[in-house]
């Protein structure tokens, strides 16, 4: 699992070459091969999803998230923790990929079925609202995420990216 976690970290830090090298080191062909270990040990390694996302290949990211969703759904009876991962991890990532592919309605429906008070879900609700052009809703979700976890930087980075995209460099710098 360590190479998969390293690959995920590299992808999230925009180093896809290092992410692919880490994946090659352990011979892992897809993210589903990690899900049992992820669920057992409470890790969240999905390097193929994040490499695709970093490359802007949201179709591949969506396919990976959907494959993870199907695998977790099929295996949650034998491993009850699997069912818990769906609404707080896989489906939010699936919703983000839908939004980035331009399916605002599908993304809104999927993220709307996730917990409204879970940090990752709040962050992704903000990103999805921003992607849909609803800056007020995005600000509301980012504010909720920042209130929930004020020392975690991720919601501030998401918020800053949205502001920068809207042309508010000063506001973005403040959030960054």
CSV table of N, CA and C in Angstrom, one decimal:
chain,number,residue,atom,x,y,z
A,1,UNK,N,0.8,-1.2,0.0
A,1,UNK,CA,0.0,0.0,0.0
A,1,UNK,C,0.9,1.3,0.0
A,2,UNK,N,2.1,1.2,0.5
A,2,UNK,CA,2.9,2.4,0.6
A,2,UNK,C,3.2,3.0,-0.8
A,3,UNK,N,3.5,2.2,-1.8
A,3,UNK,CA,3.7,2.8,-3.1
A,3,UNK,C,2.4,3.5,-3.6
A,4,UNK,N,1.3,2.9,-3.4
A,4,UNK,CA,0.0,3.5,-3.8
A,4,UNK,C,-0.2,4.9,-3.1
A,5,UNK,N,0.0,4.9,-1.8
A,5,UNK,CA,-0.1,6.1,-1.0
A,5,UNK,C,0.9,7.2,-1.6
A,6,UNK,N,2.1,6.7,-1.8
A,6,UNK,CA,3.1,7.7,-2.4
A,6,UNK,C,2.6,8.2,-3.7
A,7,UNK,N,2.1,7.3,-4.6
A,7,UNK,CA,1.7,7.7,-5.9
A,7,UNK,C,0.5,8.7,-5.8
A,8,UNK,N,-0.4,8.5,-4.9
A,8,UNK,CA,-1.5,9.4,-4.6
A,8,UNK,C,-1.0,10.7,-4.2
A,9,UNK,N,0.0,10.7,-3.3
A,9,UNK,CA,0.6,12.0,-2.8
A,9,UNK,C,1.3,12.7,-3.9
A,10,UNK,N,2.1,12.0,-4.7
A,10,UNK,CA,2.7,12.6,-5.8
A,10,UNK,C,1.7,13.3,-6.8
A,11,UNK,N,0.7,12.5,-7.1
A,11,UNK,CA,-0.3,13.1,-8.1
A,11,UNK,C,-1.0,14.3,-7.5
A,12,UNK,N,-1.4,14.3,-6.2
A,12,UNK,CA,-2.0,15.4,-5.6
A,12,UNK,C,-1.0,16.6,-5.5
A,13,UNK,N,0.3,16.4,-5.6
A,13,UNK,CA,1.3,17.4,-5.6
A,13,UNK,C,1.8,17.7,-7.0
A,14,UNK,N,1.0,17.3,-8.0
A,14,UNK,CA,1.2,17.7,-9.4
A,14,UNK,C,2.5,17.1,-10.0
A,15,UNK,N,2.9,16.0,-9.5
A,15,UNK,CA,4.1,15.3,-10.0
A,15,UNK,C,3.7,13.9,-10.5
A,16,UNK,N,3.0,13.9,-11.7
A,16,UNK,CA,2.5,12.7,-12.2
A,16,UNK,C,3.6,11.7,-12.7
A,17,UNK,N,4.7,12.2,-13.1
A,17,UNK,CA,5.8,11.3,-13.5
A,17,UNK,C,6.3,10.5,-12.3
A,18,UNK,N,6.4,11.1,-11.1
A,18,UNK,CA,6.8,10.4,-9.9
A,18,UNK,C,5.6,9.4,-9.5
A,19,UNK,N,4.4,9.9,-9.7
A,19,UNK,CA,3.2,9.0,-9.3
A,19,UNK,C,3.3,7.7,-10.2
A,20,UNK,N,3.5,7.9,-11.5
A,20,UNK,CA,3.5,6.7,-12.4
A,20,UNK,C,4.7,5.8,-12.0
A,21,UNK,N,5.8,6.4,-11.6
A,21,UNK,CA,7.0,5.6,-11.2
A,21,UNK,C,6.7,4.8,-9.9
A,22,UNK,N,5.9,5.4,-9.0
A,22,UNK,CA,5.6,4.7,-7.7
A,22,UNK,C,4.6,3.6,-8.0
A,23,UNK,N,3.7,3.8,-9.0
A,23,UNK,CA,2.8,2.7,-9.4
A,23,UNK,C,3.5,1.6,-10.0
A,24,UNK,N,4.5,1.9,-10.9
A,24,UNK,CA,5.2,0.9,-11.6
A,24,UNK,C,6.0,0.1,-10.6
A,25,UNK,N,6.5,0.7,-9.5
A,25,UNK,CA,7.3,0.0,-8.5
A,25,UNK,C,6.5,-1.1,-7.8
A,26,UNK,N,5.2,-1.0,-7.7
A,26,UNK,CA,4.4,-2.1,-7.0
A,26,UNK,C,3.6,-2.9,-8.0
A,27,UNK,N,3.6,-2.5,-9.3
A,27,UNK,CA,2.9,-3.3,-10.3
A,27,UNK,C,1.4,-3.2,-10.2
A,28,UNK,N,0.9,-2.2,-9.5
A,28,UNK,CA,-0.6,-2.1,-9.4
A,28,UNK,C,-1.1,-1.6,-10.7
A,29,UNK,N,-2.1,-2.3,-11.2
A,29,UNK,CA,-2.7,-1.9,-12.5
A,29,UNK,C,-3.9,-1.0,-12.5
A,30,UNK,N,-4.6,-1.0,-11.3
A,30,UNK,CA,-5.8,-0.1,-11.2
A,30,UNK,C,-6.1,0.2,-9.7
A,31,UNK,N,-6.9,1.1,-9.5
A,31,UNK,CA,-7.2,1.5,-8.1
A,31,UNK,C,-8.0,0.5,-7.4
A,32,UNK,N,-8.8,-0.3,-8.1
A,32,UNK,CA,-9.6,-1.3,-7.4
A,32,UNK,C,-8.8,-2.3,-6.6
A,33,UNK,N,-7.6,-2.6,-7.1
A,33,UNK,CA,-6.7,-3.5,-6.4
A,33,UNK,C,-6.3,-3.0,-5.0
A,34,UNK,N,-6.5,-1.7,-4.8
A,34,UNK,CA,-6.2,-1.1,-3.5
A,34,UNK,C,-7.3,-1.0,-2.5
A,35,UNK,N,-8.6,-1.1,-3.0
A,35,UNK,CA,-9.7,-0.8,-2.2
A,35,UNK,C,-9.9,-1.6,-0.9
A,36,UNK,N,-9.6,-2.9,-1.0
A,36,UNK,CA,-9.7,-3.7,0.2
A,36,UNK,C,-8.7,-3.3,1.3
A,37,UNK,N,-7.5,-3.0,0.9
A,37,UNK,CA,-6.5,-2.5,1.8
A,37,UNK,C,-6.9,-1.1,2.3
A,38,UNK,N,-7.4,-0.2,1.4
A,38,UNK,CA,-7.9,1.1,1.8
A,38,UNK,C,-8.9,1.0,2.9
A,39,UNK,N,-9.9,0.2,2.7
A,39,UNK,CA,-11.0,0.0,3.6
A,39,UNK,C,-10.6,-0.6,4.9
A,40,UNK,N,-9.7,-1.6,4.9
A,40,UNK,CA,-9.2,-2.2,6.1
A,40,UNK,C,-8.4,-1.3,6.9
A,41,UNK,N,-7.5,-0.5,6.3
A,41,UNK,CA,-6.6,0.3,7.0
A,41,UNK,C,-6.9,1.8,7.1
A,42,UNK,N,-8.0,2.2,6.5
A,42,UNK,CA,-8.5,3.6,6.5
A,42,UNK,C,-7.6,4.5,5.7
A,43,UNK,N,-7.0,4.0,4.6
A,43,UNK,CA,-6.2,4.8,3.8
A,43,UNK,C,-7.1,5.3,2.6
A,44,UNK,N,-6.7,6.3,1.9
A,44,UNK,CA,-7.4,6.8,0.7
A,44,UNK,C,-6.5,6.9,-0.5
A,45,UNK,N,-6.0,5.8,-0.9
A,45,UNK,CA,-5.1,5.8,-2.1
A,45,UNK,C,-5.9,5.5,-3.3
A,46,UNK,N,-6.0,6.5,-4.2
A,46,UNK,CA,-6.6,6.3,-5.5
A,46,UNK,C,-5.7,7.0,-6.6
A,47,UNK,N,-4.5,6.5,-6.7
A,47,UNK,CA,-3.5,7.2,-7.6
A,47,UNK,C,-3.9,7.3,-9.0
A,48,UNK,N,-4.6,6.3,-9.6
A,48,UNK,CA,-5.0,6.4,-11.0
A,48,UNK,C,-6.0,7.5,-11.2
A,49,UNK,N,-7.0,7.7,-10.2
A,49,UNK,CA,-7.9,8.8,-10.3
A,49,UNK,C,-7.2,10.1,-10.3
A,50,UNK,N,-6.3,10.3,-9.3
A,50,UNK,CA,-5.7,11.6,-9.2
A,50,UNK,C,-4.7,11.9,-10.3
A,51,UNK,N,-4.1,10.9,-10.9
A,51,UNK,CA,-3.2,11.1,-12.0
A,51,UNK,C,-4.1,11.6,-13.2
A,52,UNK,N,-5.2,10.9,-13.4
A,52,UNK,CA,-6.1,11.4,-14.5
A,52,UNK,C,-6.6,12.8,-14.2
A,53,UNK,N,-7.0,13.1,-13.0
A,53,UNK,CA,-7.5,14.4,-12.6
A,53,UNK,C,-6.4,15.5,-12.9
A,54,UNK,N,-5.2,15.2,-12.5
A,54,UNK,CA,-4.1,16.1,-12.6
A,54,UNK,C,-3.9,16.4,-14.1
A,55,UNK,N,-4.1,15.4,-14.9
A,55,UNK,CA,-3.9,15.6,-16.4
A,55,UNK,C,-5.1,16.2,-17.1
A,56,UNK,N,-6.2,16.4,-16.3
A,56,UNK,CA,-7.4,17.0,-16.9
A,56,UNK,C,-8.2,16.0,-17.6
A,57,UNK,N,-7.9,14.7,-17.4
A,57,UNK,CA,-8.6,13.6,-18.1
A,57,UNK,C,-9.7,13.2,-17.2
A,58,UNK,N,-10.8,14.0,-17.1
A,58,UNK,CA,-11.9,13.7,-16.2
A,58,UNK,C,-12.7,12.5,-16.6
A,59,UNK,N,-12.7,12.1,-17.9
A,59,UNK,CA,-13.4,10.9,-18.3
A,59,UNK,C,-12.7,9.7,-17.7
A,60,UNK,N,-11.4,9.7,-17.7
A,60,UNK,CA,-10.7,8.6,-17.0
A,60,UNK,C,-10.8,8.6,-15.5
A,61,UNK,N,-10.8,9.8,-14.9
A,61,UNK,CA,-11.1,9.9,-13.5
A,61,UNK,C,-12.4,9.4,-13.1
A,62,UNK,N,-13.4,9.8,-13.9
A,62,UNK,CA,-14.8,9.3,-13.7
A,62,UNK,C,-14.9,7.8,-13.8
A,63,UNK,N,-14.3,7.2,-14.9
A,63,UNK,CA,-14.3,5.8,-15.1
A,63,UNK,C,-13.7,5.1,-13.9
A,64,UNK,N,-12.6,5.6,-13.3
A,64,UNK,CA,-11.9,5.0,-12.2
A,64,UNK,C,-12.8,5.1,-11.0
A,65,UNK,N,-13.5,6.3,-10.7
A,65,UNK,CA,-14.3,6.4,-9.6
A,65,UNK,C,-15.6,5.5,-9.7
A,66,UNK,N,-16.1,5.4,-10.9
A,66,UNK,CA,-17.2,4.5,-11.1
A,66,UNK,C,-16.9,3.0,-10.8
A,67,UNK,N,-15.7,2.6,-11.3
A,67,UNK,CA,-15.2,1.3,-11.0
A,67,UNK,C,-15.0,1.0,-9.6
A,68,UNK,N,-14.5,2.0,-8.8
A,68,UNK,CA,-14.3,1.9,-7.4
A,68,UNK,C,-15.7,1.8,-6.7
A,69,UNK,N,-16.6,2.6,-7.2
A,69,UNK,CA,-18.0,2.6,-6.6
A,69,UNK,C,-18.6,1.2,-6.8
A,70,UNK,N,-18.5,0.6,-8.0
A,70,UNK,CA,-19.0,-0.7,-8.3
A,70,UNK,C,-18.3,-1.8,-7.4
A,71,UNK,N,-17.0,-1.7,-7.3
A,71,UNK,CA,-16.3,-2.7,-6.5
A,71,UNK,C,-16.7,-2.6,-5.0
A,72,UNK,N,-16.7,-1.4,-4.5
A,72,UNK,CA,-17.1,-1.2,-3.1
A,72,UNK,C,-18.5,-1.6,-2.8
A,73,UNK,N,-19.4,-1.3,-3.8
A,73,UNK,CA,-20.8,-1.8,-3.6
A,73,UNK,C,-20.9,-3.3,-3.6
A,74,UNK,N,-20.2,-3.9,-4.5
A,74,UNK,CA,-20.2,-5.4,-4.6
A,74,UNK,C,-19.6,-6.1,-3.4
A,75,UNK,N,-18.7,-5.4,-2.7
A,75,UNK,CA,-18.0,-6.0,-1.6
A,75,UNK,C,-18.4,-5.5,-0.2
A,76,UNK,N,-19.3,-4.7,-0.1
A,76,UNK,CA,-19.7,-4.1,1.2
A,76,UNK,C,-20.4,-5.1,2.1
A,77,UNK,N,-21.0,-6.1,1.6
A,77,UNK,CA,-21.6,-7.1,2.5
A,77,UNK,C,-20.5,-7.8,3.3
A,78,UNK,N,-19.5,-8.3,2.6
A,78,UNK,CA,-18.4,-9.0,3.2
A,78,UNK,C,-17.6,-8.1,4.1
A,79,UNK,N,-17.5,-6.8,3.7
A,79,UNK,CA,-16.7,-5.9,4.4
A,79,UNK,C,-17.5,-4.6,4.7
A,80,UNK,N,-18.2,-4.6,5.8
A,80,UNK,CA,-19.2,-3.5,6.1
A,80,UNK,C,-18.6,-2.1,6.0
A,81,UNK,N,-17.3,-1.9,6.3
A,81,UNK,CA,-16.7,-0.6,6.2
A,81,UNK,C,-16.7,-0.1,4.8
A,82,UNK,N,-16.8,-1.0,3.8
A,82,UNK,CA,-16.8,-0.6,2.4
A,82,UNK,C,-18.0,0.3,2.1
A,83,UNK,N,-19.1,0.0,2.6
A,83,UNK,CA,-20.3,0.8,2.4
A,83,UNK,C,-20.1,2.2,3.0
A,84,UNK,N,-19.4,2.4,4.0
A,84,UNK,CA,-19.1,3.7,4.6
A,84,UNK,C,-18.2,4.6,3.8
A,85,UNK,N,-17.4,4.0,3.0
A,85,UNK,CA,-16.5,4.7,2.1
A,85,UNK,C,-17.2,5.4,0.9
A,86,UNK,N,-18.3,4.8,0.5
A,86,UNK,CA,-19.0,5.3,-0.7
A,86,UNK,C,-19.4,6.7,-0.6
A,87,UNK,N,-20.2,7.1,0.4
A,87,UNK,CA,-20.8,8.5,0.5
A,87,UNK,C,-19.8,9.5,0.9
A,88,UNK,N,-18.7,9.1,1.5
A,88,UNK,CA,-17.7,10.2,2.0
A,88,UNK,C,-16.4,10.2,1.3
A,89,UNK,N,-16.2,9.3,0.3
A,89,UNK,CA,-15.0,9.3,-0.4
A,89,UNK,C,-15.2,9.1,-1.9
A,90,UNK,N,-15.7,8.0,-2.3
A,90,UNK,CA,-15.8,7.7,-3.7
A,90,UNK,C,-16.8,8.5,-4.4
A,91,UNK,N,-18.0,8.6,-3.9
A,91,UNK,CA,-19.1,9.3,-4.6
A,91,UNK,C,-18.8,10.8,-4.7
A,92,UNK,N,-18.2,11.5,-3.7
A,92,UNK,CA,-17.8,12.9,-3.9
A,92,UNK,C,-16.8,13.0,-5.0
A,93,UNK,N,-15.8,12.1,-5.1
A,93,UNK,CA,-14.8,12.2,-6.2
A,93,UNK,C,-15.5,11.9,-7.6
A,94,UNK,N,-16.5,11.0,-7.6
A,94,UNK,CA,-17.2,10.7,-8.8
A,94,UNK,C,-18.0,12.0,-9.2
A,95,UNK,N,-18.6,12.7,-8.2
A,95,UNK,CA,-19.3,13.9,-8.5
A,95,UNK,C,-18.4,15.0,-9.0
A,96,UNK,N,-17.2,15.1,-8.5
A,96,UNK,CA,-16.3,16.1,-9.0
A,96,UNK,C,-15.9,15.8,-10.4
A,97,UNK,N,-15.7,14.6,-10.8
A,97,UNK,CA,-15.3,14.2,-12.1
A,97,UNK,C,-16.5,14.5,-13.1
A,98,UNK,N,-17.7,14.2,-12.6
A,98,UNK,CA,-18.9,14.6,-13.4
A,98,UNK,C,-18.9,16.1,-13.7
A,99,UNK,N,-18.7,16.9,-12.7
A,99,UNK,CA,-18.7,18.3,-12.8
A,99,UNK,C,-17.7,18.8,-13.8
A,100,UNK,N,-16.5,18.3,-13.7
A,100,UNK,CA,-15.4,18.7,-14.5
A,100,UNK,C,-15.6,18.3,-16.0
A,101,UNK,N,-16.4,17.2,-16.2
A,101,UNK,CA,-16.8,16.8,-17.5
A,101,UNK,C,-17.9,17.6,-18.1
A,102,UNK,N,-18.5,18.5,-17.3
A,102,UNK,CA,-19.6,19.3,-17.7
A,102,UNK,C,-21.0,18.9,-17.4
A,103,UNK,N,-21.1,17.8,-16.6
A,103,UNK,CA,-22.4,17.3,-16.2
A,103,UNK,C,-22.8,17.9,-14.8
A,104,UNK,N,-23.2,19.2,-14.8
A,104,UNK,CA,-23.5,19.9,-13.6
A,104,UNK,C,-24.7,19.3,-12.9
A,105,UNK,N,-25.7,18.8,-13.6
A,105,UNK,CA,-26.9,18.2,-12.9
A,105,UNK,C,-26.5,16.9,-12.3
A,106,UNK,N,-25.8,16.1,-13.0
A,106,UNK,CA,-25.4,14.8,-12.5
A,106,UNK,C,-24.5,15.0,-11.2
A,107,UNK,N,-23.6,15.9,-11.3
A,107,UNK,CA,-22.7,16.2,-10.2
A,107,UNK,C,-23.5,16.7,-9.0
A,108,UNK,N,-24.4,17.6,-9.2
A,108,UNK,CA,-25.2,18.1,-8.1
A,108,UNK,C,-26.0,17.0,-7.5
A,109,UNK,N,-26.6,16.2,-8.3
A,109,UNK,CA,-27.4,15.1,-7.7
A,109,UNK,C,-26.6,14.1,-6.9
A,110,UNK,N,-25.4,13.8,-7.4
A,110,UNK,CA,-24.5,12.8,-6.7
A,110,UNK,C,-23.9,13.5,-5.4
A,111,UNK,N,-23.5,14.7,-5.5
A,111,UNK,CA,-22.9,15.3,-4.3
A,111,UNK,C,-24.0,15.6,-3.3
A,112,UNK,N,-25.2,15.9,-3.8
A,112,UNK,CA,-26.3,16.2,-2.9
A,112,UNK,C,-26.7,15.0,-2.0
A,113,UNK,N,-26.3,13.8,-2.4
A,113,UNK,CA,-26.6,12.6,-1.6
A,113,UNK,C,-25.5,12.2,-0.7
A,114,UNK,N,-24.5,13.1,-0.6
A,114,UNK,CA,-23.4,12.8,0.4
A,114,UNK,C,-23.6,13.6,1.7
A,115,UNK,N,-23.0,13.2,2.7
A,115,UNK,CA,-23.2,14.0,4.0
A,115,UNK,C,-22.8,15.5,3.9
A,116,UNK,N,-23.7,16.3,4.3
A,116,UNK,CA,-23.5,17.8,4.2
A,116,UNK,C,-22.6,18.3,5.2
A,117,UNK,N,-22.0,17.5,6.1
A,117,UNK,CA,-21.2,18.0,7.2
A,117,UNK,C,-19.8,17.3,7.2
A,118,UNK,N,-19.5,16.6,6.1
A,118,UNK,CA,-18.2,15.9,6.0
A,118,UNK,C,-17.2,16.8,5.2
A,119,UNK,N,-16.0,16.9,5.7
A,119,UNK,CA,-15.0,17.9,5.2
A,119,UNK,C,-14.8,17.7,3.7
A,120,UNK,N,-14.5,16.5,3.2
A,120,UNK,CA,-14.3,16.3,1.8
A,120,UNK,C,-15.5,16.7,1.0
A,121,UNK,N,-16.7,16.3,1.5
A,121,UNK,CA,-17.9,16.6,0.8
A,121,UNK,C,-18.2,18.1,0.7
A,122,UNK,N,-17.8,18.8,1.8
A,122,UNK,CA,-18.0,20.3,1.8
A,122,UNK,C,-17.0,20.9,0.7
A,123,UNK,N,-15.8,20.5,0.7
A,123,UNK,CA,-14.8,21.0,-0.2
A,123,UNK,C,-15.3,20.8,-1.7
A,124,UNK,N,-15.8,19.5,-1.9
A,124,UNK,CA,-16.2,19.2,-3.3
A,124,UNK,C,-17.5,19.8,-3.7
A,125,UNK,N,-18.4,20.0,-2.7
A,125,UNK,CA,-19.6,20.8,-3.0
A,125,UNK,C,-19.2,22.2,-3.5
A,126,UNK,N,-18.2,22.8,-2.8
A,126,UNK,CA,-17.8,24.1,-3.2
A,126,UNK,C,-17.1,24.1,-4.6
A,127,UNK,N,-16.3,23.1,-4.9
A,127,UNK,CA,-15.7,23.0,-6.2
A,127,UNK,C,-16.7,22.8,-7.3
A,128,UNK,N,-17.7,22.0,-7.0
A,128,UNK,CA,-18.8,21.7,-8.0
A,128,UNK,C,-19.6,22.9,-8.2
A,129,UNK,N,-20.0,23.6,-7.1
A,129,UNK,CA,-20.7,24.9,-7.3
A,129,UNK,C,-19.9,25.9,-8.1
A,130,UNK,N,-18.6,26.0,-7.8
A,130,UNK,CA,-17.8,26.9,-8.6
A,130,UNK,C,-17.7,26.5,-10.1
A,131,UNK,N,-17.6,25.2,-10.3
A,131,UNK,CA,-17.6,24.7,-11.7
A,131,UNK,C,-18.9,25.1,-12.4
A,132,UNK,N,-20.0,25.1,-11.7
A,132,UNK,CA,-21.3,25.4,-12.3
A,132,UNK,C,-21.5,26.9,-12.4
A,133,UNK,N,-20.6,27.7,-11.9
A,133,UNK,CA,-20.7,29.1,-12.0
A,133,UNK,C,-21.5,29.8,-10.9
A,134,UNK,N,-21.8,29.0,-9.8
A,134,UNK,CA,-22.5,29.5,-8.7
A,134,UNK,C,-21.5,29.9,-7.6
A,135,UNK,N,-21.0,31.1,-7.7
A,135,UNK,CA,-20.0,31.6,-6.8
A,135,UNK,C,-20.5,31.7,-5.3
A,136,UNK,N,-21.8,32.1,-5.2
A,136,UNK,CA,-22.3,32.3,-3.9
A,136,UNK,C,-22.4,31.0,-3.1
A,137,UNK,N,-22.9,29.9,-3.8
A,137,UNK,CA,-23.0,28.6,-3.2
A,137,UNK,C,-21.6,28.1,-2.9
A,138,UNK,N,-20.7,28.3,-3.8
A,138,UNK,CA,-19.3,27.8,-3.6
A,138,UNK,C,-18.7,28.5,-2.3
A,139,UNK,N,-18.9,29.8,-2.2
A,139,UNK,CA,-18.4,30.5,-1.0
A,139,UNK,C,-19.1,29.9,0.3
A,140,UNK,N,-20.3,29.6,0.2
A,140,UNK,CA,-21.1,29.1,1.3
A,140,UNK,C,-20.5,27.7,1.7
A,141,UNK,N,-20.2,26.9,0.8
A,141,UNK,CA,-19.6,25.5,1.1
A,141,UNK,C,-18.2,25.7,1.6
A,142,UNK,N,-17.4,26.5,0.9
A,142,UNK,CA,-16.0,26.7,1.4
A,142,UNK,C,-16.0,27.3,2.8
A,143,UNK,N,-16.9,28.2,3.1
A,143,UNK,CA,-17.0,28.8,4.5
A,143,UNK,C,-17.3,27.7,5.5
A,144,UNK,N,-18.2,26.8,5.1
A,144,UNK,CA,-18.6,25.7,6.0
A,144,UNK,C,-17.4,24.7,6.2
A,145,UNK,N,-16.7,24.5,5.2
A,145,UNK,CA,-15.5,23.6,5.3
A,145,UNK,C,-14.4,24.2,6.1
A,146,UNK,N,-14.2,25.5,6.0
A,146,UNK,CA,-13.2,26.2,6.8
A,146,UNK,C,-13.6,26.3,8.2
A,147,UNK,N,-14.9,26.4,8.5
A,147,UNK,CA,-15.3,26.4,9.9
A,147,UNK,C,-15.2,25.1,10.5
A,148,UNK,N,-15.4,24.0,9.7
A,148,UNK,CA,-15.3,22.7,10.3
A,148,UNK,C,-13.8,22.3,10.5
A,149,UNK,N,-12.9,22.7,9.7
A,149,UNK,CA,-11.5,22.3,9.9
A,149,UNK,C,-10.6,23.5,9.6
A,150,UNK,N,-10.6,24.5,10.5
A,150,UNK,CA,-9.9,25.7,10.2
A,150,UNK,C,-8.4,25.6,10.0
A,151,UNK,N,-7.8,24.5,10.5
A,151,UNK,CA,-6.3,24.4,10.4
A,151,UNK,C,-5.9,23.5,9.1
A,152,UNK,N,-6.9,22.9,8.4
A,152,UNK,CA,-6.6,22.2,7.2
A,152,UNK,C,-6.5,23.1,6.0
A,153,UNK,N,-5.5,23.1,5.2
A,153,UNK,CA,-5.3,24.1,4.1
A,153,UNK,C,-6.2,23.8,2.9
A,154,UNK,N,-6.7,22.6,2.7
A,154,UNK,CA,-7.3,22.2,1.4
A,154,UNK,C,-8.5,23.1,1.0
A,155,UNK,N,-9.4,23.4,1.9
A,155,UNK,CA,-10.5,24.2,1.5
A,155,UNK,C,-10.1,25.6,1.1
A,156,UNK,N,-9.1,26.1,1.8
A,156,UNK,CA,-8.6,27.4,1.4
A,156,UNK,C,-8.0,27.4,0.0
A,157,UNK,N,-7.3,26.3,-0.3
A,157,UNK,CA,-6.7,26.2,-1.6
A,157,UNK,C,-7.8,26.1,-2.7
A,158,UNK,N,-8.8,25.4,-2.4
A,158,UNK,CA,-9.9,25.3,-3.4
A,158,UNK,C,-10.6,26.6,-3.5
A,159,UNK,N,-10.8,27.3,-2.4
A,159,UNK,CA,-11.5,28.6,-2.4
A,159,UNK,C,-10.6,29.6,-3.2
A,160,UNK,N,-9.3,29.6,-2.9
A,160,UNK,CA,-8.4,30.5,-3.6
A,160,UNK,C,-8.4,30.3,-5.1
A,161,UNK,N,-8.4,29.0,-5.5
A,161,UNK,CA,-8.5,28.6,-7.0
A,161,UNK,C,-9.7,29.2,-7.6
A,162,UNK,N,-10.8,29.1,-6.9
A,162,UNK,CA,-12.1,29.6,-7.5
A,162,UNK,C,-12.0,31.1,-7.6
A,163,UNK,N,-11.5,31.8,-6.6
A,163,UNK,CA,-11.4,33.3,-6.7
A,163,UNK,C,-10.4,33.7,-7.8
A,164,UNK,N,-9.3,33.0,-8.0
A,164,UNK,CA,-8.4,33.3,-9.0
A,164,UNK,C,-9.0,33.1,-10.4
A,165,UNK,N,-9.8,32.0,-10.5
A,165,UNK,CA,-10.5,31.8,-11.8
A,165,UNK,C,-11.5,32.9,-12.1
A,166,UNK,N,-12.1,33.5,-11.1
A,166,UNK,CA,-13.0,34.6,-11.3
A,166,UNK,C,-12.3,35.9,-11.4
A,167,UNK,N,-11.0,35.9,-11.4
A,167,UNK,CA,-10.3,37.2,-11.6
A,167,UNK,C,-10.0,37.9,-10.3
A,168,UNK,N,-10.2,37.4,-9.2
A,168,UNK,CA,-10.0,38.0,-7.9
A,168,UNK,C,-8.7,37.6,-7.3
A,169,UNK,N,-7.6,38.1,-7.9
A,169,UNK,CA,-6.2,37.7,-7.4
A,169,UNK,C,-6.0,38.1,-6.0
A,170,UNK,N,-6.4,39.2,-5.6
A,170,UNK,CA,-6.2,39.7,-4.2
A,170,UNK,C,-6.9,38.7,-3.2
A,171,UNK,N,-8.2,38.4,-3.5
A,171,UNK,CA,-8.9,37.5,-2.7
A,171,UNK,C,-8.3,36.1,-2.7
A,172,UNK,N,-7.8,35.7,-3.9
A,172,UNK,CA,-7.2,34.4,-4.0
A,172,UNK,C,-5.9,34.3,-3.1
A,173,UNK,N,-5.1,35.3,-3.2
A,173,UNK,CA,-3.9,35.3,-2.4
A,173,UNK,C,-4.2,35.3,-0.9
A,174,UNK,N,-5.2,36.0,-0.5
A,174,UNK,CA,-5.7,35.9,0.9
A,174,UNK,C,-6.1,34.5,1.4
A,175,UNK,N,-6.8,33.8,0.5
A,175,UNK,CA,-7.2,32.4,0.8
A,175,UNK,C,-6.0,31.5,0.8
A,176,UNK,N,-5.1,31.7,-0.2
A,176,UNK,CA,-3.9,30.8,-0.4
A,176,UNK,C,-3.0,31.0,0.8
